Amino acid sequence: MTIADPAQASPGSTAFHHTACTLDCPDSCSLEVEVADGRVTKVRAAPPEVAHPLTGGFICSKVGRISRHLYGEDRVLHPALRDGAKGTGDFRRISWEEALHLIVERMIEAKTAFGGESVLPLSYGGSNGLLTQDTADAILFRRFGASQLARTVCAAPSTAAALGLYGKMAGVALEDYEHAHLAIVWGANPSSTGIHLVPILRAARARGGKLVVVDPRRTPLAKQADLHLQPRPGTDLCLALALHREFFHRGAADLEFLAEHATGVDDLRRRAEPWTFERAAEVTGVPARDIARCYEWYNTSSPAVIRCGWGVERNRNGGSAVAAILALPAVAGKFKVRAGGYTMSNGAAFRDVGRREPSPGTRIVNMNHVGRVLTDPDANSGPPVQVLFVYNANPLATLPNQELVRRGLKREDLFTVVFDQVMTDTAAYADLVLPATTFLEHDDLAMGYGAMVLHDTKPVAQPVGEARSNLRVFGALADRLGLLRDDDPRSEAEWRQAVLGRRRQRRLANEGLVLPETGRRPIQFVDVFPHTADRKVHLCPPSLETESARGLYAFHAEPGGGRYPLALISPSVPQTVSSTFGQLRRGQVPLEMHPEDAAARGLGGDKPRVRVFNDYGEVRCRVRLNADLKPGVALLPKGVWARSTESGTNACALAPDTLTDIGAGACFNDARVEVEALSDVSARRP
Ligand SMILES: Nc1nc2c(c(=O)[nH]1)N[C@H]1C(S)=C(S)[C@@H](COP(=O)(O)OP(=O)(O)OC[C@H]3O[C@@H](n4cnc5c(=O)[nH]c(N)nc54)[C@H](O)[C@@H]3O)O[C@H]1N2
Ligand SMILES: Nc1nc2c(c(=O)[nH]1)N[C@H]1C(S)=C(S)[C@@H](COP(=O)(O)OP(=O)(O)OC[C@H]3O[C@@H](n4cnc5c(=O)[nH]c(N)nc54)[C@H](O)[C@@H]3O)O[C@H]1N2
Ligand code: SF4
Ligand SMILES: [Mo]
């Protein structure tokens, strides 16, 4: 790994640096960055000698063209203070000294008047790096006694399920899918969201393996699949339980494995009992013969692997659905061979990284309820939020119930800090905007949650403008507030050691990237076992049972009560990572509808303009017909910026702020909507 110091770059010189991508993407690519005069000119995959094997010589086009993000017109260059009404985006430049002073002043004021909990830090998926979250920020906010954020907008239900059943066990390595005789890709769209799995699945098929895709739309992968099951959004639980029932009824469940390695078998069997193929077909809209075929193939294939994606969890049944899916390889006896088992998040491949700052025991705010908490003093116990500190997130574009979040951000008595790389939709509502560095401009550690790899990443380019890293800014604030102790890590090197431990840090410094401790790709129930107390899989863990109101594996029927007949899903798209890079999208982003649904509403013609609405809000945009959707399902991508729709709203304006059955997660795909044509006169931005 050759890391030149960008500060030493001589004028006119071009240098190549190796680093890794810390964006919220499972693949954690090894990168080669071309830098001229301290500026990034090209980014490509690192050459095989220094790359993690999953990278395989290619990366996505988003990161390939990241210089448009780094040096584009939306980049925040210096601290800025609001100079107009909230939401207008009018700011005037101030110095870092003034900015830090102001934040400290406002935090102390809020604490004196209302207590520390009136300060709410809000961060989520902007950076998957280990140094940019839960480090100096944790010291600052926890020791200050601020409210704590339950980071539930993504992965909370699936993490709860994976923890409950397996205590978070490392999954099947994506590279091993090549050996699978059957791969089931369930609620994941790797063609957008984890592109390196796609050629591996193709190779597996070339070797005679079968591919099943479970997704309400015909994704690019579904088009190549041997079987595509198209369930109604939110009904995967019934499908998975029907498969379980068949295994038990046919005597095909692996009772020997279950006796040795599982608890809760009878509970699961009982709950699966009502779900015949016919009943599952009725609820899911998947023909019973297709469910039967999926069962036959799964029963008779080994190695068989299930890639469970995050599309499964984002609805009222999401936690139970993920649990039922992850239980399948146990009941069907698919573990103990390479490429047999499941993959959800592979973050568990590195179990002991991270530094825990003790919790102050202050109140916990569920981030799906940020709109409620900002607008309704009774929504949460404790004081009203007076200071909101947003970093690594663009909540106005990514949290459910967008209009309520907007109302909260408009509050005149709320002091909002937004620390970001670009002027996001949220930043337009800030009182104070701070410029952040990107992963090409600061130190970080990139840990894959698909790829099993930990990369050391060093800055390769000069920070743009006055941008500073999270470590530096939160460290400075903690220092000014008198919260730092002598033994706290301060420098980047000290933080690396605190997060990794000395031994691993040394290895990483020498080697640039490290693989999990097992030294090779683990086989589930051979090299890795559940991290439950008894090392068994708990098919019906009591913790999840008590958490869900009606019990684990209980199916909650269709939301919306019929008034809003279309299910609106808002999955990831190739152009953005959540809302990151959304400023670079050209033109308007359309609502996708099945031609039958459009025709039923008289939405003919070329790209008609429509209003998509429900009781939460509305989006005004164009329509694109898409026959790959299941009829009754419409789609608006996640992470769309205000500038990309006529109404300045996105799918979050239609997403309910209800919570999943377990994990208190987001129910984006429980949005139920109606669509009507919009005349040219009525469609103007407010
Ligand atoms: N290019 C790109 N890559 C990304 C991201 C991005 O925004 N853009 N986001 C990153 C992040 S934060 C995450 S969490 C991951 C997510 O990556 P994925 O796991 O792929 O999750 P989603 O994109 O939410 O949805 C995946 C699929 O689920 C389908 N789906 C929707 N509802 C249901 C349902 O009820 N059941 C089933 N079976 N399928 C359903 C959708 O049609 C979609 O094709 O990707 C990461 N990678
Ligand atoms: N409608 C709908 N909405 C969704 C979803 C959905 O399925 N449907 N899915 C959800 C999912 S899966 C996720 S993960 C969330 C993600 O939602 P968010 O957590 O809001 O993530 P991003 O939209 O990527 O915004 C991250 C911001 O962090 C900034 N950033 C990146 N690195 C740094 C850094 O080092 N320092 C600082 N200070 N800032 C940085 C980026 O510039 C970016 O503006 O969105 C959710 N929103
Ligand atoms: S976003 Fe994903 S695919 Fe693109 S470079 Fe980063 S890790 Fe690789
Ligand atoms: Mo996510």
PDB file of N, CA, C and O and ligand atoms in Angstrom, residues 20-31 43-44 55 58-64 192-196 439 576-577 581, ligand 3:
ATOM      1  N   ALA A  20      -9.725   2.810   0.461  1.00  0.00           N
ATOM      2  CA  ALA A  20     -10.933   1.988   0.361  1.00  0.00           C
ATOM      3  C   ALA A  20     -12.159   2.864   0.514  1.00  0.00           C
ATOM      4  O   ALA A  20     -12.086   3.969   1.050  1.00  0.00           O
ATOM      5  N   CYS A  21     -13.265   2.351   0.054  1.00  0.00           N
ATOM      6  CA  CYS A  21     -14.517   3.105   0.073  1.00  0.00           C
ATOM      7  C   CYS A  21     -15.218   2.898   1.413  1.00  0.00           C
ATOM      8  O   CYS A  21     -15.416   1.770   1.849  1.00  0.00           O
ATOM      9  N   THR A  22     -15.616   3.998   2.052  1.00  0.00           N
ATOM     10  CA  THR A  22     -16.317   3.882   3.345  1.00  0.00           C
ATOM     11  C   THR A  22     -17.793   4.213   3.218  1.00  0.00           C
ATOM     12  O   THR A  22     -18.477   4.402   4.219  1.00  0.00           O
ATOM     13  N   LEU A  23     -18.292   4.303   1.993  1.00  0.00           N
ATOM     14  CA  LEU A  23     -19.720   4.592   1.853  1.00  0.00           C
ATOM     15  C   LEU A  23     -20.548   3.434   2.395  1.00  0.00           C
ATOM     16  O   LEU A  23     -20.047   2.315   2.548  1.00  0.00           O
ATOM     17  N   ASP A  24     -21.830   3.717   2.645  1.00  0.00           N
ATOM     18  CA  ASP A  24     -22.717   2.698   3.212  1.00  0.00           C
ATOM     19  C   ASP A  24     -23.103   1.704   2.110  1.00  0.00           C
ATOM     20  O   ASP A  24     -24.166   1.793   1.511  1.00  0.00           O
ATOM     21  N   CYS A  25     -22.200   0.790   1.849  1.00  0.00           N
ATOM     22  CA  CYS A  25     -22.368  -0.208   0.791  1.00  0.00           C
ATOM     23  C   CYS A  25     -21.669  -1.461   1.280  1.00  0.00           C
ATOM     24  O   CYS A  25     -20.600  -1.370   1.883  1.00  0.00           O
ATOM     25  N   PRO A  26     -22.255  -2.641   1.075  1.00  0.00           N
ATOM     26  CA  PRO A  26     -21.671  -3.862   1.651  1.00  0.00           C
ATOM     27  C   PRO A  26     -20.271  -4.201   1.136  1.00  0.00           C
ATOM     28  O   PRO A  26     -19.534  -4.924   1.797  1.00  0.00           O
ATOM     29  N   ASP A  27     -19.901  -3.665  -0.035  1.00  0.00           N
ATOM     30  CA  ASP A  27     -18.756  -4.232  -0.744  1.00  0.00           C
ATOM     31  C   ASP A  27     -17.391  -3.719  -0.302  1.00  0.00           C
ATOM     32  O   ASP A  27     -16.377  -4.371  -0.533  1.00  0.00           O
ATOM     33  N   SER A  28     -17.325  -2.536   0.295  1.00  0.00           N
ATOM     34  CA  SER A  28     -16.072  -2.010   0.836  1.00  0.00           C
ATOM     35  C   SER A  28     -14.902  -2.172  -0.149  1.00  0.00           C
ATOM     36  O   SER A  28     -13.893  -2.810   0.156  1.00  0.00           O
ATOM     37  N   CYS A  29     -15.020  -1.559  -1.305  1.00  0.00           N
ATOM     38  CA  CYS A  29     -14.030  -1.762  -2.369  1.00  0.00           C
ATOM     39  C   CYS A  29     -12.651  -1.206  -2.020  1.00  0.00           C
ATOM     40  O   CYS A  29     -12.533  -0.148  -1.392  1.00  0.00           O
ATOM     41  N   SER A  30     -11.632  -1.887  -2.495  1.00  0.00           N
ATOM     42  CA  SER A  30     -10.268  -1.354  -2.463  1.00  0.00           C
ATOM     43  C   SER A  30     -10.119  -0.430  -3.666  1.00  0.00           C
ATOM     44  O   SER A  30     -10.407  -0.820  -4.792  1.00  0.00           O
ATOM     45  N   LEU A  31      -9.645   0.782  -3.415  1.00  0.00           N
ATOM     46  CA  LEU A  31      -9.629   1.799  -4.473  1.00  0.00           C
ATOM     47  C   LEU A  31      -8.216   2.219  -4.844  1.00  0.00           C
ATOM     48  O   LEU A  31      -7.309   2.207  -4.006  1.00  0.00           O
ATOM     49  N   VAL A  43     -10.948   7.742  -9.897  1.00  0.00           N
ATOM     50  CA  VAL A  43     -10.995   6.677  -8.901  1.00  0.00           C
ATOM     51  C   VAL A  43     -11.360   5.386  -9.624  1.00  0.00           C
ATOM     52  O   VAL A  43     -12.287   5.358 -10.434  1.00  0.00           O
ATOM     53  N   ARG A  44     -10.570   4.339  -9.375  1.00  0.00           N
ATOM     54  CA  ARG A  44     -10.875   3.041  -9.966  1.00  0.00           C
ATOM     55  C   ARG A  44     -10.573   1.953  -8.948  1.00  0.00           C
ATOM     56  O   ARG A  44     -10.132   2.250  -7.830  1.00  0.00           O
ATOM     57  N   THR A  55     -13.405  -7.066  -4.609  1.00  0.00           N
ATOM     58  CA  THR A  55     -13.400  -5.894  -5.497  1.00  0.00           C
ATOM     59  C   THR A  55     -13.286  -6.324  -6.958  1.00  0.00           C
ATOM     60  O   THR A  55     -13.950  -5.747  -7.830  1.00  0.00           O
ATOM     61  N   PHE A  58     -13.242  -3.956 -10.388  1.00  0.00           N
ATOM     62  CA  PHE A  58     -14.201  -2.917 -10.819  1.00  0.00           C
ATOM     63  C   PHE A  58     -14.920  -2.298  -9.624  1.00  0.00           C
ATOM     64  O   PHE A  58     -15.048  -2.913  -8.570  1.00  0.00           O
ATOM     65  N   ILE A  59     -15.351  -1.061  -9.817  1.00  0.00           N
ATOM     66  CA  ILE A  59     -16.148  -0.373  -8.783  1.00  0.00           C
ATOM     67  C   ILE A  59     -17.369   0.247  -9.458  1.00  0.00           C
ATOM     68  O   ILE A  59     -17.489   0.233 -10.687  1.00  0.00           O
ATOM     69  N   CYS A  60     -18.241   0.827  -8.652  1.00  0.00           N
ATOM     70  CA  CYS A  60     -19.459   1.426  -9.207  1.00  0.00           C
ATOM     71  C   CYS A  60     -19.136   2.779  -9.843  1.00  0.00           C
ATOM     72  O   CYS A  60     -18.120   3.396  -9.540  1.00  0.00           O
ATOM     73  N   SER A  61     -20.053   3.234 -10.703  1.00  0.00           N
ATOM     74  CA  SER A  61     -19.803   4.499 -11.394  1.00  0.00           C
ATOM     75  C   SER A  61     -19.966   5.695 -10.459  1.00  0.00           C
ATOM     76  O   SER A  61     -19.370   6.744 -10.696  1.00  0.00           O
ATOM     77  N   LYS A  62     -20.739   5.554  -9.382  1.00  0.00           N
ATOM     78  CA  LYS A  62     -20.892   6.669  -8.428  1.00  0.00           C
ATOM     79  C   LYS A  62     -19.540   7.123  -7.907  1.00  0.00           C
ATOM     80  O   LYS A  62     -19.220   8.293  -7.874  1.00  0.00           O
ATOM     81  N   VAL A  63     -18.759   6.132  -7.457  1.00  0.00           N
ATOM     82  CA  VAL A  63     -17.470   6.457  -6.852  1.00  0.00           C
ATOM     83  C   VAL A  63     -16.429   6.723  -7.942  1.00  0.00           C
ATOM     84  O   VAL A  63     -15.539   7.549  -7.769  1.00  0.00           O
ATOM     85  N   GLY A  64     -16.592   6.057  -9.064  1.00  0.00           N
ATOM     86  CA  GLY A  64     -15.705   6.347 -10.200  1.00  0.00           C
ATOM     87  C   GLY A  64     -15.743   7.827 -10.556  1.00  0.00           C
ATOM     88  O   GLY A  64     -14.753   8.399 -11.011  1.00  0.00           O
ATOM     89  N   SER A 192     -27.831  -3.018  -7.946  1.00  0.00           N
ATOM     90  CA  SER A 192     -27.621  -1.639  -7.508  1.00  0.00           C
ATOM     91  C   SER A 192     -26.807  -1.570  -6.226  1.00  0.00           C
ATOM     92  O   SER A 192     -25.982  -0.691  -6.067  1.00  0.00           O
ATOM     93  N   THR A 193     -27.060  -2.472  -5.295  1.00  0.00           N
ATOM     94  CA  THR A 193     -26.656  -2.232  -3.911  1.00  0.00           C
ATOM     95  C   THR A 193     -25.464  -3.038  -3.416  1.00  0.00           C
ATOM     96  O   THR A 193     -25.078  -2.914  -2.255  1.00  0.00           O
ATOM     97  N   GLY A 194     -24.891  -3.842  -4.274  1.00  0.00           N
ATOM     98  CA  GLY A 194     -23.737  -4.643  -3.865  1.00  0.00           C
ATOM     99  C   GLY A 194     -23.276  -5.373  -5.110  1.00  0.00           C
ATOM    100  O   GLY A 194     -23.348  -6.596  -5.199  1.00  0.00           O
ATOM    101  N   ILE A 195     -22.772  -4.586  -6.056  1.00  0.00           N
ATOM    102  CA  ILE A 195     -22.630  -5.045  -7.449  1.00  0.00           C
ATOM    103  C   ILE A 195     -21.669  -6.217  -7.616  1.00  0.00           C
ATOM    104  O   ILE A 195     -21.741  -6.925  -8.611  1.00  0.00           O
ATOM    105  N   HIS A 196     -20.793  -6.433  -6.633  1.00  0.00           N
ATOM    106  CA  HIS A 196     -19.797  -7.491  -6.819  1.00  0.00           C
ATOM    107  C   HIS A 196     -20.372  -8.889  -6.667  1.00  0.00           C
ATOM    108  O   HIS A 196     -19.739  -9.870  -7.061  1.00  0.00           O
ATOM    109  N   PHE A 439     -14.204  10.741   2.687  1.00  0.00           N
ATOM    110  CA  PHE A 439     -13.269   9.663   3.051  1.00  0.00           C
ATOM    111  C   PHE A 439     -11.984   9.710   2.223  1.00  0.00           C
ATOM    112  O   PHE A 439     -11.043   8.991   2.526  1.00  0.00           O
ATOM    113  N   THR A 576     -27.298   6.830  -6.431  1.00  0.00           N
ATOM    114  CA  THR A 576     -27.024   7.423  -5.122  1.00  0.00           C
ATOM    115  C   THR A 576     -26.743   6.329  -4.103  1.00  0.00           C
ATOM    116  O   THR A 576     -27.025   5.165  -4.342  1.00  0.00           O
ATOM    117  N   VAL A 577     -26.161   6.703  -2.957  1.00  0.00           N
ATOM    118  CA  VAL A 577     -26.162   5.830  -1.784  1.00  0.00           C
ATOM    119  C   VAL A 577     -27.071   6.531  -0.783  1.00  0.00           C
ATOM    120  O   VAL A 577     -26.723   7.607  -0.288  1.00  0.00           O
ATOM    121  N   PHE A 581     -24.924  11.784  -3.040  1.00  0.00           N
ATOM    122  CA  PHE A 581     -24.771  12.034  -4.487  1.00  0.00           C
ATOM    123  C   PHE A 581     -26.089  12.439  -5.156  1.00  0.00           C
ATOM    124  O   PHE A 581     -26.134  12.636  -6.372  1.00  0.00           O
TER     125      PHE A 581
HETATM  126  S1  SF4 B   3     -20.156   2.380  -3.196  1.00  0.00           S
HETATM  127 FE1  SF4 B   3     -19.888   0.150  -3.033  1.00  0.00          FE
HETATM  128  S2  SF4 B   3     -19.458  -0.540  -5.121  1.00  0.00           S
HETATM  129 FE2  SF4 B   3     -19.135   1.681  -5.075  1.00  0.00          FE
HETATM  130  S3  SF4 B   3     -16.937   1.888  -4.654  1.00  0.00           S
HETATM  131 FE3  SF4 B   3     -18.009   2.005  -2.690  1.00  0.00          FE
HETATM  132  S4  SF4 B   3     -17.950  -0.094  -1.909  1.00  0.00           S
HETATM  133 FE4  SF4 B   3     -17.500  -0.194  -4.110  1.00  0.00          FE
END
